């Protein structure tokens, strides 16, 4: 006997030319798959384009949709995949449909750079929001009224939710299921996906944006040396001497060039080296700590968790699958 069609909340995902296929597949997988074990009380899913015509995804595939923006009229949740960070301007019809749906009470959830569409609508003003760590500086600069958090996997503001990079969309949509239907159902969906229901850590463990600057002056050369030799002692007095600056000037210069204080830059360099060693070697944590400039495993663990939101051993498992060496190994 066929199962009853779902009669729960209506979810509509926006499709458009250039939309990332993976980010469209995430809501389809979580909300659109038949789940007869849940009965009829489950999401109804549809895919909408602006005019109802097929779209061509970023992979070049043509994708059929279920209808046009009129599907937003009855949607309880609208999912926005990655939008265009460089040019987030919206077609008038899309802007009007989104604002009307939000005024009516629909929730919005964005995946990755989909936050730019929500910010362009003004729906993120005064709210905490996130996007992929690569795009976070641009989002913050373009929309100063948005409280951009580049270190989290997702942000929940009730009626507007945002997620970090593409895969973090899975974390966000499982969070929505958890809120709508409870922990047991969210866990069941996660198990079907062979994923943890809630990931350990946050987006900071994926951010590798710390780079050696071009050696165009003494400060850039110094910053490059710190990245190459993070295990050395780098007190602010030494940084000032080597940069040929006063203590106050070197602090201002680091803030202007790197966006952080000198001591924070040294800490980030040490974290970057520890990440590299954890990803590429099987060295014991104590040795990683020494080579990265932390001195002890305890110091590494404390700073690693504070900066990245997870333990060094968890980071190694996440990125290499390597077993953790026994103490003293």
PDB file of N, CA and C in Angstrom, residues 33-69:
ATOM      1  N   UNK A  33      13.281  13.902   0.138  1.00  0.00           N
ATOM      2  CA  UNK A  33      13.233  12.446   0.000  1.00  0.00           C
ATOM      3  C   UNK A  33      12.012  11.868   0.711  1.00  0.00           C
ATOM      4  N   UNK A  34      11.361  10.878   0.126  1.00  0.00           N
ATOM      5  CA  UNK A  34      10.270  10.201   0.848  1.00  0.00           C
ATOM      6  C   UNK A  34      10.807   9.533   2.105  1.00  0.00           C
ATOM      7  N   UNK A  35      10.096   9.713   3.191  1.00  0.00           N
ATOM      8  CA  UNK A  35      10.484   9.097   4.460  1.00  0.00           C
ATOM      9  C   UNK A  35       9.245   8.455   5.069  1.00  0.00           C
ATOM     10  N   UNK A  36       8.838   7.301   4.501  1.00  0.00           N
ATOM     11  CA  UNK A  36       7.597   6.671   4.952  1.00  0.00           C
ATOM     12  C   UNK A  36       7.599   6.287   6.426  1.00  0.00           C
ATOM     13  N   UNK A  37       8.792   6.101   7.012  1.00  0.00           N
ATOM     14  CA  UNK A  37       8.861   5.764   8.436  1.00  0.00           C
ATOM     15  C   UNK A  37       8.402   6.917   9.316  1.00  0.00           C
ATOM     16  N   UNK A  38       8.346   8.139   8.756  1.00  0.00           N
ATOM     17  CA  UNK A  38       7.863   9.286   9.517  1.00  0.00           C
ATOM     18  C   UNK A  38       6.375   9.529   9.303  1.00  0.00           C
ATOM     19  N   UNK A  39       5.769   8.791   8.400  1.00  0.00           N
ATOM     20  CA  UNK A  39       4.360   9.020   8.111  1.00  0.00           C
ATOM     21  C   UNK A  39       4.162  10.249   7.248  1.00  0.00           C
ATOM     22  N   UNK A  40       2.925  10.751   7.258  1.00  0.00           N
ATOM     23  CA  UNK A  40       2.609  11.904   6.412  1.00  0.00           C
ATOM     24  C   UNK A  40       3.111  13.216   6.990  1.00  0.00           C
ATOM     25  N   UNK A  41       3.462  13.229   8.273  1.00  0.00           N
ATOM     26  CA  UNK A  41       3.904  14.468   8.904  1.00  0.00           C
ATOM     27  C   UNK A  41       5.379  14.703   8.613  1.00  0.00           C
ATOM     28  N   UNK A  42       5.612  15.175   7.414  1.00  0.00           N
ATOM     29  CA  UNK A  42       6.976  15.477   6.986  1.00  0.00           C
ATOM     30  C   UNK A  42       6.908  16.599   5.957  1.00  0.00           C
ATOM     31  N   UNK A  43       8.047  17.145   5.599  1.00  0.00           N
ATOM     32  CA  UNK A  43       8.095  18.302   4.727  1.00  0.00           C
ATOM     33  C   UNK A  43       7.592  17.999   3.312  1.00  0.00           C
ATOM     34  N   UNK A  44       7.005  19.029   2.708  1.00  0.00           N
ATOM     35  CA  UNK A  44       6.687  19.021   1.282  1.00  0.00           C
ATOM     36  C   UNK A  44       7.736  19.901   0.600  1.00  0.00           C
ATOM     37  N   UNK A  45       8.381  19.364  -0.416  1.00  0.00           N
ATOM     38  CA  UNK A  45       9.521  20.071  -1.012  1.00  0.00           C
ATOM     39  C   UNK A  45       9.264  20.404  -2.472  1.00  0.00           C
ATOM     40  N   UNK A  46       9.715  21.599  -2.880  1.00  0.00           N
ATOM     41  CA  UNK A  46       9.618  22.002  -4.283  1.00  0.00           C
ATOM     42  C   UNK A  46      10.816  22.874  -4.634  1.00  0.00           C
ATOM     43  N   UNK A  47      11.097  22.922  -5.932  1.00  0.00           N
ATOM     44  CA  UNK A  47      12.198  23.722  -6.461  1.00  0.00           C
ATOM     45  C   UNK A  47      11.595  24.791  -7.359  1.00  0.00           C
ATOM     46  N   UNK A  48      11.956  26.058  -7.119  1.00  0.00           N
ATOM     47  CA  UNK A  48      11.386  27.169  -7.884  1.00  0.00           C
ATOM     48  C   UNK A  48      12.477  27.960  -8.580  1.00  0.00           C
ATOM     49  N   UNK A  49      12.210  28.372  -9.804  1.00  0.00           N
ATOM     50  CA  UNK A  49      13.060  29.359 -10.475  1.00  0.00           C
ATOM     51  C   UNK A  49      12.259  30.647 -10.600  1.00  0.00           C
ATOM     52  N   UNK A  50      12.907  31.709 -11.011  1.00  0.00           N
ATOM     53  CA  UNK A  50      12.234  33.005 -11.039  1.00  0.00           C
ATOM     54  C   UNK A  50      11.029  32.986 -11.966  1.00  0.00           C
ATOM     55  N   UNK A  51      11.166  32.373 -13.145  1.00  0.00           N
ATOM     56  CA  UNK A  51      10.060  32.366 -14.109  1.00  0.00           C
ATOM     57  C   UNK A  51       9.481  30.981 -14.355  1.00  0.00           C
ATOM     58  N   UNK A  52       9.932  29.986 -13.591  1.00  0.00           N
ATOM     59  CA  UNK A  52       9.427  28.629 -13.767  1.00  0.00           C
ATOM     60  C   UNK A  52      10.125  27.842 -14.853  1.00  0.00           C
ATOM     61  N   UNK A  53      11.068  28.473 -15.544  1.00  0.00           N
ATOM     62  CA  UNK A  53      11.785  27.789 -16.619  1.00  0.00           C
ATOM     63  C   UNK A  53      12.951  26.989 -16.049  1.00  0.00           C
ATOM     64  N   UNK A  54      13.424  25.973 -16.772  1.00  0.00           N
ATOM     65  CA  UNK A  54      14.611  25.238 -16.328  1.00  0.00           C
ATOM     66  C   UNK A  54      15.796  26.181 -16.176  1.00  0.00           C
ATOM     67  N   UNK A  55      16.733  25.812 -15.318  1.00  0.00           N
ATOM     68  CA  UNK A  55      17.933  26.609 -15.103  1.00  0.00           C
ATOM     69  C   UNK A  55      19.149  25.763 -15.426  1.00  0.00           C
ATOM     70  N   UNK A  56      20.274  26.449 -15.612  1.00  0.00           N
ATOM     71  CA  UNK A  56      21.534  25.743 -15.842  1.00  0.00           C
ATOM     72  C   UNK A  56      22.428  25.993 -14.644  1.00  0.00           C
ATOM     73  N   UNK A  57      22.816  24.926 -13.959  1.00  0.00           N
ATOM     74  CA  UNK A  57      23.581  25.056 -12.728  1.00  0.00           C
ATOM     75  C   UNK A  57      25.027  25.441 -13.013  1.00  0.00           C
ATOM     76  N   UNK A  58      25.779  25.691 -11.938  1.00  0.00           N
ATOM     77  CA  UNK A  58      27.182  26.066 -12.094  1.00  0.00           C
ATOM     78  C   UNK A  58      28.001  24.954 -12.733  1.00  0.00           C
ATOM     79  N   UNK A  59      27.493  23.729 -12.702  1.00  0.00           N
ATOM     80  CA  UNK A  59      28.182  22.604 -13.331  1.00  0.00           C
ATOM     81  C   UNK A  59      27.815  22.464 -14.808  1.00  0.00           C
ATOM     82  N   UNK A  60      26.891  23.312 -15.274  1.00  0.00           N
ATOM     83  CA  UNK A  60      26.475  23.236 -16.667  1.00  0.00           C
ATOM     84  C   UNK A  60      25.311  22.300 -16.920  1.00  0.00           C
ATOM     85  N   UNK A  61      24.738  21.744 -15.865  1.00  0.00           N
ATOM     86  CA  UNK A  61      23.615  20.818 -16.024  1.00  0.00           C
ATOM     87  C   UNK A  61      22.303  21.591 -16.087  1.00  0.00           C
ATOM     88  N   UNK A  62      21.411  21.169 -16.978  1.00  0.00           N
ATOM     89  CA  UNK A  62      20.085  21.786 -17.028  1.00  0.00           C
ATOM     90  C   UNK A  62      19.195  21.116 -15.997  1.00  0.00           C
ATOM     91  N   UNK A  63      18.479  21.925 -15.248  1.00  0.00           N
ATOM     92  CA  UNK A  63      17.692  21.420 -14.132  1.00  0.00           C
ATOM     93  C   UNK A  63      16.255  21.887 -14.265  1.00  0.00           C
ATOM     94  N   UNK A  64      15.332  20.956 -14.274  1.00  0.00           N
ATOM     95  CA  UNK A  64      13.916  21.298 -14.294  1.00  0.00           C
ATOM     96  C   UNK A  64      13.464  21.700 -12.893  1.00  0.00           C
ATOM     97  N   UNK A  65      12.439  22.530 -12.830  1.00  0.00           N
ATOM     98  CA  UNK A  65      11.927  23.001 -11.546  1.00  0.00           C
ATOM     99  C   UNK A  65      10.439  22.700 -11.454  1.00  0.00           C
ATOM    100  N   UNK A  66       9.876  22.935 -10.275  1.00  0.00           N
ATOM    101  CA  UNK A  66       8.456  22.646 -10.053  1.00  0.00           C
ATOM    102  C   UNK A  66       7.546  23.833 -10.330  1.00  0.00           C
ATOM    103  N   UNK A  67       8.115  25.025 -10.465  1.00  0.00           N
ATOM    104  CA  UNK A  67       7.283  26.186 -10.702  1.00  0.00           C
ATOM    105  C   UNK A  67       8.059  27.467 -10.568  1.00  0.00           C
ATOM    106  N   UNK A  68       7.336  28.587 -10.599  1.00  0.00           N
ATOM    107  CA  UNK A  68       7.982  29.890 -10.516  1.00  0.00           C
ATOM    108  C   UNK A  68       7.890  30.445  -9.095  1.00  0.00           C
ATOM    109  N   UNK A  69       8.121  31.752  -8.950  1.00  0.00           N
ATOM    110  CA  UNK A  69       8.157  32.362  -7.629  1.00  0.00           C
ATOM    111  C   UNK A  69       6.808  32.357  -6.917  1.00  0.00           C
TER     112      UNK A  69
END
